[in-house]
PDB file of C-alpha atoms and ligand atoms in Angstrom:
ATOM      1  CA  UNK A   1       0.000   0.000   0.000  1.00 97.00           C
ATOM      2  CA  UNK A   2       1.136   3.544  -0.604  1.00 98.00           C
ATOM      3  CA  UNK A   3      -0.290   6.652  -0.068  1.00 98.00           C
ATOM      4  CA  UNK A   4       0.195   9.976  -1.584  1.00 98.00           C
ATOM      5  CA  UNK A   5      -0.358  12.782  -0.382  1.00 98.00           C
ATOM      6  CA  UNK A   6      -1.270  16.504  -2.886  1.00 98.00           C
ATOM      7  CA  UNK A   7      -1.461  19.800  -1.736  1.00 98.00           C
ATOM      8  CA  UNK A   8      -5.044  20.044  -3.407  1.00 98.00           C
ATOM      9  CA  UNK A   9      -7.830  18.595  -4.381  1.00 98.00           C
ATOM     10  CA  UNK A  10      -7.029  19.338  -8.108  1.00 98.00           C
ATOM     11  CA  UNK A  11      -3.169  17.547  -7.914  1.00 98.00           C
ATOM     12  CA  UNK A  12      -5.325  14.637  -6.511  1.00 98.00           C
ATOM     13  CA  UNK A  13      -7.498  14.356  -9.439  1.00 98.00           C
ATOM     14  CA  UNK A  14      -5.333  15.306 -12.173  1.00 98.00           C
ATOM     15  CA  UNK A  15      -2.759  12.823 -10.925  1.00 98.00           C
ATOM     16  CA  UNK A  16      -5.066  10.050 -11.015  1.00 98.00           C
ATOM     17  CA  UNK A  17      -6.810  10.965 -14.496  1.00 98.00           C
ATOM     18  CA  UNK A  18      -2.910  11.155 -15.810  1.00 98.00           C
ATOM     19  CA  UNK A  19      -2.477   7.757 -14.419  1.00 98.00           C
ATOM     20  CA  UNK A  20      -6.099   6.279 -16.373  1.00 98.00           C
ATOM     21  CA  UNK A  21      -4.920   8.089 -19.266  1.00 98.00           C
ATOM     22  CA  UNK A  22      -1.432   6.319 -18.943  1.00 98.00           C
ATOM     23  CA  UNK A  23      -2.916   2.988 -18.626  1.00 98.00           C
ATOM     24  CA  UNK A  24      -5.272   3.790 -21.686  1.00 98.00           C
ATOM     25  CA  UNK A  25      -2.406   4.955 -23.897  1.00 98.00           C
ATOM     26  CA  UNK A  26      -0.078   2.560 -23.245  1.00 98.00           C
ATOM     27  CA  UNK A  27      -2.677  -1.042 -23.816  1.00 98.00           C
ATOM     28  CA  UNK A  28      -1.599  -2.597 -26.553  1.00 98.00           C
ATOM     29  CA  UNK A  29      -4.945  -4.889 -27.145  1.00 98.00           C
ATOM     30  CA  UNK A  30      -3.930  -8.682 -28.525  1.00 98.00           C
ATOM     31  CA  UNK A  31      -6.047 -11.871 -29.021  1.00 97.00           C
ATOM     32  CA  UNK A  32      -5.199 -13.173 -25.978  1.00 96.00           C
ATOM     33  CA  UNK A  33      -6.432  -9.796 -23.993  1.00 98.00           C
ATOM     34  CA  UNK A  34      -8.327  -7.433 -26.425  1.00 98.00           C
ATOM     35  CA  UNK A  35      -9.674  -5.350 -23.292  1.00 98.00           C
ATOM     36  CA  UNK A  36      -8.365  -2.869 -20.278  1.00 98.00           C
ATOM     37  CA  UNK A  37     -10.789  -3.347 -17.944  1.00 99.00           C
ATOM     38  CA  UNK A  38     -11.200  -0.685 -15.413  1.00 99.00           C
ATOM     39  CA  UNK A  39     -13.323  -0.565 -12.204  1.00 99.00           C
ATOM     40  CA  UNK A  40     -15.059   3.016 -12.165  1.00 98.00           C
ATOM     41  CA  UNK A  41     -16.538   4.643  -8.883  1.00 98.00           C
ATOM     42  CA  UNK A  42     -19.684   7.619  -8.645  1.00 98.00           C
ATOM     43  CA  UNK A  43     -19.695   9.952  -5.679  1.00 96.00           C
ATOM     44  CA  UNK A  44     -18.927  13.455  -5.833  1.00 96.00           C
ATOM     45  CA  UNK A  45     -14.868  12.590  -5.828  1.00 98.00           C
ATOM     46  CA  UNK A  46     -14.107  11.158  -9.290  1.00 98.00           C
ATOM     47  CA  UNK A  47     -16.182  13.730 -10.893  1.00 98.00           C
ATOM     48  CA  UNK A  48     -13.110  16.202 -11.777  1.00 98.00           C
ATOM     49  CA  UNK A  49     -11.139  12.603 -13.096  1.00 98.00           C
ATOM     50  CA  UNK A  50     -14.224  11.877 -15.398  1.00 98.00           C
ATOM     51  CA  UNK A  51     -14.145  15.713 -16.677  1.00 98.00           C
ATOM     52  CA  UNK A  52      -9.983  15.579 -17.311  1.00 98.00           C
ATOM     53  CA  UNK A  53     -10.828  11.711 -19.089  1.00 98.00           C
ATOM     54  CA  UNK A  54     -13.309  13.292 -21.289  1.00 98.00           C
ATOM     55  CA  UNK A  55     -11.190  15.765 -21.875  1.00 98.00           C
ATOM     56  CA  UNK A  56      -8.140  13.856 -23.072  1.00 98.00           C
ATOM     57  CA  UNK A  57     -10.363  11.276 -25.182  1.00 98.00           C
ATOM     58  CA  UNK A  58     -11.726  14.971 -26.923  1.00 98.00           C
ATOM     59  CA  UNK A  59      -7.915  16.018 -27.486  1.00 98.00           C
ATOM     60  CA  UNK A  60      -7.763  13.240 -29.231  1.00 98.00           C
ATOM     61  CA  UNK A  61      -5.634  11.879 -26.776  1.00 98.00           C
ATOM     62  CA  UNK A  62      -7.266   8.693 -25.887  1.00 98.00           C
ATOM     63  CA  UNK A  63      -9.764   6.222 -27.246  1.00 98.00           C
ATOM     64  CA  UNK A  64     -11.877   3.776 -25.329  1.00 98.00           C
ATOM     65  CA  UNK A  65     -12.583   1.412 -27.810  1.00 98.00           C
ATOM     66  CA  UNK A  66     -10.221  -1.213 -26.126  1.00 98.00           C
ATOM     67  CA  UNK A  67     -11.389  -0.304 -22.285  1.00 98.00           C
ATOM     68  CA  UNK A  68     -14.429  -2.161 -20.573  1.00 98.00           C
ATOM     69  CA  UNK A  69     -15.769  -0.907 -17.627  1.00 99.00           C
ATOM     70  CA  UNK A  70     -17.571  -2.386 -14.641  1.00 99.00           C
ATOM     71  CA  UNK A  71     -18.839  -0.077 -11.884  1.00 98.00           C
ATOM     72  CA  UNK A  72     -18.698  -0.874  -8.560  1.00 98.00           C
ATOM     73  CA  UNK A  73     -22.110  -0.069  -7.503  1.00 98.00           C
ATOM     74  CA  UNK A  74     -25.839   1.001  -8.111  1.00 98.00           C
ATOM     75  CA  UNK A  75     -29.056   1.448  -5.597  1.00 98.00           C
ATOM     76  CA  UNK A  76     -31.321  -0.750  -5.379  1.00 98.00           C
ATOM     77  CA  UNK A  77     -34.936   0.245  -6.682  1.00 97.00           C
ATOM     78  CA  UNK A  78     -33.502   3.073  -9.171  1.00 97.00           C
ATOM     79  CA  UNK A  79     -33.927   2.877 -12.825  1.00 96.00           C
ATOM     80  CA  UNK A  80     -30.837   3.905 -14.737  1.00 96.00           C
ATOM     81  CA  UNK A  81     -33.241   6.864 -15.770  1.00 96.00           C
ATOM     82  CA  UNK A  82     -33.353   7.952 -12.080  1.00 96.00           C
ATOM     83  CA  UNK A  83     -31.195  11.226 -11.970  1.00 96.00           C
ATOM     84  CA  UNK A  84     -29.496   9.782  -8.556  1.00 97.00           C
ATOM     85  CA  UNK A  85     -29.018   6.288  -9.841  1.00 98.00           C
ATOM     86  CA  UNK A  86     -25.699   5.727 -10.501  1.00 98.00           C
ATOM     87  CA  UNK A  87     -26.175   4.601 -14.222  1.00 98.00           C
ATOM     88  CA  UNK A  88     -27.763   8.019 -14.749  1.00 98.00           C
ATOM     89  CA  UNK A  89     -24.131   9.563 -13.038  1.00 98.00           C
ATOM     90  CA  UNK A  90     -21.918   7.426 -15.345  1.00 98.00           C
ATOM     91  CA  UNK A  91     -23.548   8.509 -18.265  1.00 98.00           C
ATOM     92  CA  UNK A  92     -23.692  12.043 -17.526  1.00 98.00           C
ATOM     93  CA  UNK A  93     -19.759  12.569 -16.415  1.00 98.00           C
ATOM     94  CA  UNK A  94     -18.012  10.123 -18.364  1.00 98.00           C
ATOM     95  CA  UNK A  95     -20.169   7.420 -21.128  1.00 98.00           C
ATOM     96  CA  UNK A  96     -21.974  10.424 -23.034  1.00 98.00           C
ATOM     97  CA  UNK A  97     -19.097  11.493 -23.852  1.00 98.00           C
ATOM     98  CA  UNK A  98     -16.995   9.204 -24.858  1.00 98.00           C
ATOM     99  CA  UNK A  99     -16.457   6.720 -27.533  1.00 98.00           C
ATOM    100  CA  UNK A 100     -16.487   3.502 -25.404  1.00 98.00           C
ATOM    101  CA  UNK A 101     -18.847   0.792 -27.475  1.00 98.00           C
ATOM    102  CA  UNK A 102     -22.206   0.649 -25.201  1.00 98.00           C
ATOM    103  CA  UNK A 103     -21.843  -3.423 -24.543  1.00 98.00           C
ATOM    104  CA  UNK A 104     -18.321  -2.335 -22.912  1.00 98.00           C
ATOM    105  CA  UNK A 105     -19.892  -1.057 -20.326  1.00 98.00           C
ATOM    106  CA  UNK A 106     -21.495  -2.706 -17.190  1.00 98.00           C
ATOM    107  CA  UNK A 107     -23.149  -1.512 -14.024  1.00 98.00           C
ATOM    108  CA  UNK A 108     -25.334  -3.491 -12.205  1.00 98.00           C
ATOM    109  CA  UNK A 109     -28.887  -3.520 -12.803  1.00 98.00           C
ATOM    110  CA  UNK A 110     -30.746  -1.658  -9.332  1.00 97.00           C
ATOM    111  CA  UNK A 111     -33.967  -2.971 -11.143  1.00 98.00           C
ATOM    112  CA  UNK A 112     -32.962  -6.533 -11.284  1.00 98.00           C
ATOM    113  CA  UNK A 113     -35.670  -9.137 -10.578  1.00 98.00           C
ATOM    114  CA  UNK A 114     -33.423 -11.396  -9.292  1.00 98.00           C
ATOM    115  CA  UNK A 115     -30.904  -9.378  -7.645  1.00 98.00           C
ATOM    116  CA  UNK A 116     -28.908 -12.336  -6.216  1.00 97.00           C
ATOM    117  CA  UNK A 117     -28.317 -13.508  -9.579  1.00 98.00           C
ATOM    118  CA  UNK A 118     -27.621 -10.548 -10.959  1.00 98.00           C
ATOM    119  CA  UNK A 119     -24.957 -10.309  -8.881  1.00 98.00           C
ATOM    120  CA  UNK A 120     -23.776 -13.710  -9.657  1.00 98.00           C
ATOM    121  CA  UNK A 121     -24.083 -13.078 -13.559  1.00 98.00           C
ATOM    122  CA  UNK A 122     -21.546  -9.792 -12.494  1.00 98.00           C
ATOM    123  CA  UNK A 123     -19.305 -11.393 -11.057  1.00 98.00           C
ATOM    124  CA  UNK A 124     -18.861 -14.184 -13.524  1.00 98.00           C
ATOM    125  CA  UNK A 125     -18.776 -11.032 -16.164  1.00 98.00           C
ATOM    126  CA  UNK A 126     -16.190  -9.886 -14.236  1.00 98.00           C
ATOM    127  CA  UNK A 127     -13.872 -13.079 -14.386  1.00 98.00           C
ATOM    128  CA  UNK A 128     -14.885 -13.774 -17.660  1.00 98.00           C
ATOM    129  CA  UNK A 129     -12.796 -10.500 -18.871  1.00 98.00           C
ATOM    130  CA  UNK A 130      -9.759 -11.685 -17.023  1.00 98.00           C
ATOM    131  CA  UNK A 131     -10.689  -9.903 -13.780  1.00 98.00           C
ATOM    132  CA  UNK A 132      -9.981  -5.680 -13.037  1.00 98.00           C
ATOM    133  CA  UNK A 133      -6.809  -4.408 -13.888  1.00 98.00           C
ATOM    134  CA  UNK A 134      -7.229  -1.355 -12.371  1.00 99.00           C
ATOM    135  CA  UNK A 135      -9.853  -0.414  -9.938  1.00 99.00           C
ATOM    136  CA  UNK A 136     -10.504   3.102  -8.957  1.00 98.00           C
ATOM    137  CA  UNK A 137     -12.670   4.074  -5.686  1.00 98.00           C
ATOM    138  CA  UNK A 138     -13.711   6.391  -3.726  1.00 98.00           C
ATOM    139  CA  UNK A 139     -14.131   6.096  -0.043  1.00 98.00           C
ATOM    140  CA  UNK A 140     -16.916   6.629   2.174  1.00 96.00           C
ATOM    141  CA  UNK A 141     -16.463   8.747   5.478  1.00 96.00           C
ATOM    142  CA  UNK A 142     -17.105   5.632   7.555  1.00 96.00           C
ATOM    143  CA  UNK A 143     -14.636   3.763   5.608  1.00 98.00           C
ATOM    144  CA  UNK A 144     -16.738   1.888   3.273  1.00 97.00           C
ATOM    145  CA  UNK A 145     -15.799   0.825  -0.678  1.00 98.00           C
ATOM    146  CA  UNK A 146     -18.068   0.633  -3.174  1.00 98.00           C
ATOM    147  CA  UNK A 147     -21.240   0.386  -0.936  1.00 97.00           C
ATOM    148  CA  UNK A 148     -19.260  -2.693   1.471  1.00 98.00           C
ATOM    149  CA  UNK A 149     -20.059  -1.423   5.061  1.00 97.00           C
ATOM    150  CA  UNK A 150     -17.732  -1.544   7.721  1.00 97.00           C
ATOM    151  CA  UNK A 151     -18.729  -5.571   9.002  1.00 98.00           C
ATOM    152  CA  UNK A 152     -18.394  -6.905   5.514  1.00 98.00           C
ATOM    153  CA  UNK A 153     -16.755  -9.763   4.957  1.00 98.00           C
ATOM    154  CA  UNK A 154     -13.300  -9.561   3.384  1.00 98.00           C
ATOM    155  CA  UNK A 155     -13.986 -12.370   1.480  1.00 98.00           C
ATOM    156  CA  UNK A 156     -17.577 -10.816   0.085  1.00 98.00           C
ATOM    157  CA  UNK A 157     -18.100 -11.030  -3.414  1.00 98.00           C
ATOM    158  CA  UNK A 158     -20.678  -9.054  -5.682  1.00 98.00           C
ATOM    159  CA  UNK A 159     -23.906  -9.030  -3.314  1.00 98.00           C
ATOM    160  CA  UNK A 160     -27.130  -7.169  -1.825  1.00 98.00           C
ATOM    161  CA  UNK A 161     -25.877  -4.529   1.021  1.00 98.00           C
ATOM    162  CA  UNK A 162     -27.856  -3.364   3.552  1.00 97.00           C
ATOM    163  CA  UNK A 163     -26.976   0.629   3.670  1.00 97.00           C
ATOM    164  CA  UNK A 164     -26.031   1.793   7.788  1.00 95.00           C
ATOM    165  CA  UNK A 165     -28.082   4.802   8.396  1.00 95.00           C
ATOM    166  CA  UNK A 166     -24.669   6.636   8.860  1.00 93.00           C
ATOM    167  CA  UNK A 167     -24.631   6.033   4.830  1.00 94.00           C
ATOM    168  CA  UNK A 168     -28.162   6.618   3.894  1.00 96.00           C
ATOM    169  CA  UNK A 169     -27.696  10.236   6.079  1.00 96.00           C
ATOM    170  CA  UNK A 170     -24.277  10.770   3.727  1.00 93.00           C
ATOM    171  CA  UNK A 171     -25.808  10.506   0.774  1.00 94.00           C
ATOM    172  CA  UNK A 172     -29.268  11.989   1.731  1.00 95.00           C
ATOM    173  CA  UNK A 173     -27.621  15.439   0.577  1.00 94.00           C
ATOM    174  CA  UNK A 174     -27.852  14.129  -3.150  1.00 93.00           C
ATOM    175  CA  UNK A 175     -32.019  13.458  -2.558  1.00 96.00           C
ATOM    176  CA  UNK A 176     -34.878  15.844  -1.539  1.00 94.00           C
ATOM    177  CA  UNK A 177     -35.205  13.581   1.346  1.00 93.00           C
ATOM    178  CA  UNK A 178     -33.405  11.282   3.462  1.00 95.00           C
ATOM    179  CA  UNK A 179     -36.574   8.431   3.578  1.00 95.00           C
ATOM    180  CA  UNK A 180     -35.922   8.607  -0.656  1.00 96.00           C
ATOM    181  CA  UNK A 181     -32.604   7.288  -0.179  1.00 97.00           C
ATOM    182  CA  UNK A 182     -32.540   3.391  -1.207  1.00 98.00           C
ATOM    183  CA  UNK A 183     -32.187   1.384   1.854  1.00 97.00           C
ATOM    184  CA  UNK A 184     -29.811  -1.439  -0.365  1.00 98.00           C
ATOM    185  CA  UNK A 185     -27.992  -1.503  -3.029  1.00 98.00           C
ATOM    186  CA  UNK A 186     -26.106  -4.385  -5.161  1.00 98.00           C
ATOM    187  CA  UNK A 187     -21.821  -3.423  -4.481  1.00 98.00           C
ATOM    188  CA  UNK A 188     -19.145  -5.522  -5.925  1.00 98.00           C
ATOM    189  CA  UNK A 189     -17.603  -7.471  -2.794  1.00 98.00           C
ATOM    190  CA  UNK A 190     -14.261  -6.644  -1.093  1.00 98.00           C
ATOM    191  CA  UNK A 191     -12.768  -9.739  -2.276  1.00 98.00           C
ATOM    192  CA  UNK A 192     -13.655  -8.117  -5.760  1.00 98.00           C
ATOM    193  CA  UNK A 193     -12.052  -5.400  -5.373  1.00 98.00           C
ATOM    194  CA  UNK A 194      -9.266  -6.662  -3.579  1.00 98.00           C
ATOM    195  CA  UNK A 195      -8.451  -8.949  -6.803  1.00 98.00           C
ATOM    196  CA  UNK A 196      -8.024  -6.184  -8.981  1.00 98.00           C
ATOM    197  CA  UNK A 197      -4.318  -6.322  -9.906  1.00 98.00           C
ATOM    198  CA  UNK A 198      -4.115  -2.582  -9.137  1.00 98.00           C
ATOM    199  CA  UNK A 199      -6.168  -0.296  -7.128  1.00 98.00           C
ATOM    200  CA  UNK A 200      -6.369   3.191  -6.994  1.00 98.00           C
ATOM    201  CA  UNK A 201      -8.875   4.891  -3.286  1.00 98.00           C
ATOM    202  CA  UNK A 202      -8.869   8.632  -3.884  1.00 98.00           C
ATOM    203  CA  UNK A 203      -9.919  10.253  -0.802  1.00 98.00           C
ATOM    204  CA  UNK A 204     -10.716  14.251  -0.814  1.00 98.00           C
ATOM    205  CA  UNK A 205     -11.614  16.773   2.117  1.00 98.00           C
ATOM    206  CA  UNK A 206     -11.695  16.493   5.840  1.00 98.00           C
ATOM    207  CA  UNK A 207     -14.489  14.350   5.738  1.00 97.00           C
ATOM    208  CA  UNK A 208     -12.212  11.744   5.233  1.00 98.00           C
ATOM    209  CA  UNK A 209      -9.794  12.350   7.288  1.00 98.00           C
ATOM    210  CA  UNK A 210     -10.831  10.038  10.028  1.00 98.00           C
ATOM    211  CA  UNK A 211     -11.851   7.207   7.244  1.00 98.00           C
ATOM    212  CA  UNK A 212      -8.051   7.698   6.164  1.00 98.00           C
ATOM    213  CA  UNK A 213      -6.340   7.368   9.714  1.00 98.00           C
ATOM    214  CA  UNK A 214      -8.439   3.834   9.940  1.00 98.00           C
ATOM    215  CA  UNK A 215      -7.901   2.791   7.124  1.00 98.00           C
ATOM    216  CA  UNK A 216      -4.122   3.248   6.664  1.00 98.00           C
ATOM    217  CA  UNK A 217      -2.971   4.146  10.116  1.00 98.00           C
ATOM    218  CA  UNK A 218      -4.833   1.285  12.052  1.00 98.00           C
ATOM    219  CA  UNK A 219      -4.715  -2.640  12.060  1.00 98.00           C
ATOM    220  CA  UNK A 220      -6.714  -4.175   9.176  1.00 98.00           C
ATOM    221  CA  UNK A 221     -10.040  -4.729  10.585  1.00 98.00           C
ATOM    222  CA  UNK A 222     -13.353  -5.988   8.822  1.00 98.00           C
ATOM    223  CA  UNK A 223     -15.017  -2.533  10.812  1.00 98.00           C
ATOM    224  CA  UNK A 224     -12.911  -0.555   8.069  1.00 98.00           C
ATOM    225  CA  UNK A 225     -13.312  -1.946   4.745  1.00 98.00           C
ATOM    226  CA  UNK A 226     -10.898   0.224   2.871  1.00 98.00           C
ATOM    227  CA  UNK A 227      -7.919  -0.934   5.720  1.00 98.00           C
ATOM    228  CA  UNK A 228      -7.777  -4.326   3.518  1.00 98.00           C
ATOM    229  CA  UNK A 229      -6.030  -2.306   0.707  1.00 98.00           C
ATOM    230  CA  UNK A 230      -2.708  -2.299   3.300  1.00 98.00           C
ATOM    231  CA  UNK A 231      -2.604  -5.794   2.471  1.00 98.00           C
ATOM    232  CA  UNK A 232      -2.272  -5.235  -1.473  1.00 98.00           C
ATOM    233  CA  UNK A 233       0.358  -5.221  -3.037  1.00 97.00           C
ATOM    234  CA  UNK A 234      -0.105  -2.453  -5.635  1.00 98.00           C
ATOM    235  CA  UNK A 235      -2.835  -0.346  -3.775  1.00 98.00           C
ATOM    236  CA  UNK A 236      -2.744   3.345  -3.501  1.00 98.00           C
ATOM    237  CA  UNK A 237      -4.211   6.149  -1.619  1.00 98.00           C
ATOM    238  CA  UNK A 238      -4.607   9.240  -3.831  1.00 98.00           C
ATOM    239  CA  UNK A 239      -5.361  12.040  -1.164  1.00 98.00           C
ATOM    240  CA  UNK A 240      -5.822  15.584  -0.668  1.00 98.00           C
ATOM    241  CA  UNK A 241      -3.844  17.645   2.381  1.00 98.00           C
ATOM    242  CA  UNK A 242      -7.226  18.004   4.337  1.00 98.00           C
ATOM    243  CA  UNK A 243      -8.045  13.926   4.252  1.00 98.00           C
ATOM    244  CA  UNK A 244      -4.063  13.735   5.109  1.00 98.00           C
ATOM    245  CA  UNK A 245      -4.821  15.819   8.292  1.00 98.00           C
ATOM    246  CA  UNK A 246      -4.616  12.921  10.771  1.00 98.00           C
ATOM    247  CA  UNK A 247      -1.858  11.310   9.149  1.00 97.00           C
ATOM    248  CA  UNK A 248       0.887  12.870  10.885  1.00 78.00           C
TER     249      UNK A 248
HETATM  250  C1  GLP B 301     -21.113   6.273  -2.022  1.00 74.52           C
HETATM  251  C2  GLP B 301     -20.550   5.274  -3.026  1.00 74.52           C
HETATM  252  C3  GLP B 301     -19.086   5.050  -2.833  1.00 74.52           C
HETATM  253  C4  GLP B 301     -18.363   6.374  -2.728  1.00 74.52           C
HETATM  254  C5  GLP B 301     -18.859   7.103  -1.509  1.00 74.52           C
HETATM  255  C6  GLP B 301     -18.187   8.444  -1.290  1.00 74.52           C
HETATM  256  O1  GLP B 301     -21.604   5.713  -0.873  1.00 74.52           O
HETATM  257  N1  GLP B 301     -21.225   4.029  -2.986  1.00 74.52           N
HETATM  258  O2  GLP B 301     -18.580   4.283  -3.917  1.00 74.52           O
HETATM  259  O3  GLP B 301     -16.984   6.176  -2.645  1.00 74.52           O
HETATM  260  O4  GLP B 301     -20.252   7.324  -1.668  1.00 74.52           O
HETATM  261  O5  GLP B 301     -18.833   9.450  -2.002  1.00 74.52           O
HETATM  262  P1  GLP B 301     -18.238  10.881  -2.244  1.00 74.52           P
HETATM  263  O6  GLP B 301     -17.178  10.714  -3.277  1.00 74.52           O
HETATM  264  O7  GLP B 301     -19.397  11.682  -2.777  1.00 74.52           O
HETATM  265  O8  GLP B 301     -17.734  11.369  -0.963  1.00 74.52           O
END
């Protein structure tokens, strides 16, 4: 595990897009492995990654014709129509815009009517593209990934997660009302996430501070999800100076 540390917000971002853009430039598809696949977060914190992505694939810089994504995450009960549903995010900040074929992409379906098998089917999707190669996430202020709260198993794979009310208060800000926030949602599991051969938290603002000190500063414990990333081996912590604050 490493973690870096930027003066702001923007160095954050803009060294994590560079490294995205990197990784896009540099695949060299081939029979055996035709695809980057990345693992793509929502939340307010990857927005200004999305904007410098779309910007580079505009440059002409990059082209996402070889890149599948999978997203980590979607509510429960939303339709990808839903302007909070996290299908509606991914194709506002980043899929609209860019030239990445629409069977490329995959987020899991908050409508399913078999959710349990849908996230089975996501899972085997997953594998069946070789696994992540690189996994970006954000990180929730009680230390969750993806939507894995703190008491999820490290060896969880894609499932149905009850939301803490700590969570469904976070993200009320995004709703007109906390008792519209979904109460589940489907999440890729730790173990997921953990077996993506590279994996990239960013972490922004002193609301994250604490979530930072537990999960890099304290023993690996299943009450912090994101403290599993000190065991891998090519995990990094992208942060700001204000989630750094307790780091010293
Ligand atoms: C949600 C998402 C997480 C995200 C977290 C932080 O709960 N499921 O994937 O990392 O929020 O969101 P933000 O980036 O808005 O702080």
């Amino acid at each position: 595990m490493k973690v870096l540390i930027f003066k702001t917000k923007e160095e954050a971002c803009n060294w994590t897009a560079d490294k995205l853009i990197s990784a896009i430039k540099d695949f060299q598809p081939s029979a055996e492995k035709p695809f980057l696949v990345l693992g793509l977060p929502t939340g307010s914190t990857p927005i200004d990654v999305y904007k410098r992505l779309v910007a580079a694939y505009k440059a002409g810089q990059i082209s996402f014709k070889n890149v599948v994504t999978f997203n980590m995450d979607e509510y429960v009960g939303l339709s990808a129509e839903h302007d909070q549903s996290y299908h509606y995010f991914m194709n506002e900040n980043l899929f609209n815009h860019i030239d990445i074929p629409q069977n490329q992409i995959h987020i899991l379906d908050g409508l399913a009517k078999n959710p349990t098998e849908e996230c089975h089917l996501y899972e085997e999707k997953i594998a069946s593209f070789g696994g992540i190669d690189i996994q970006l996430g954000g990180i929730g202020e009680n230390g969750h990934l993806a939507f894995n709260e703190p008491g999820t198993s490290f060896d969880s794979v894609t499932h149905v997660q009850q939301l803490t009310q700590n969570t469904i208060e976070v993200n009320s800000r995004f709703f007109e009302k906390k008792e519209d926030v979904p109460q589940k949602a489907l999440t890729i599991g730790l173990k997921t996430i953990f077996n993506a051969k590279e994996v990239i938290v960013l972490a922004l603002g002193r609301k994250k501070a604490e979530a930072m000190y537990q999960s890099t500063r304290m023993a690996v414990s299943e009450n912090c999800p994101a403290s599993l990333m000190q065991n891998h081996t090519k995990s990094i912590f992208v942060i700001d100076e204000e989630a750094g604050s307790k780091l010293s």
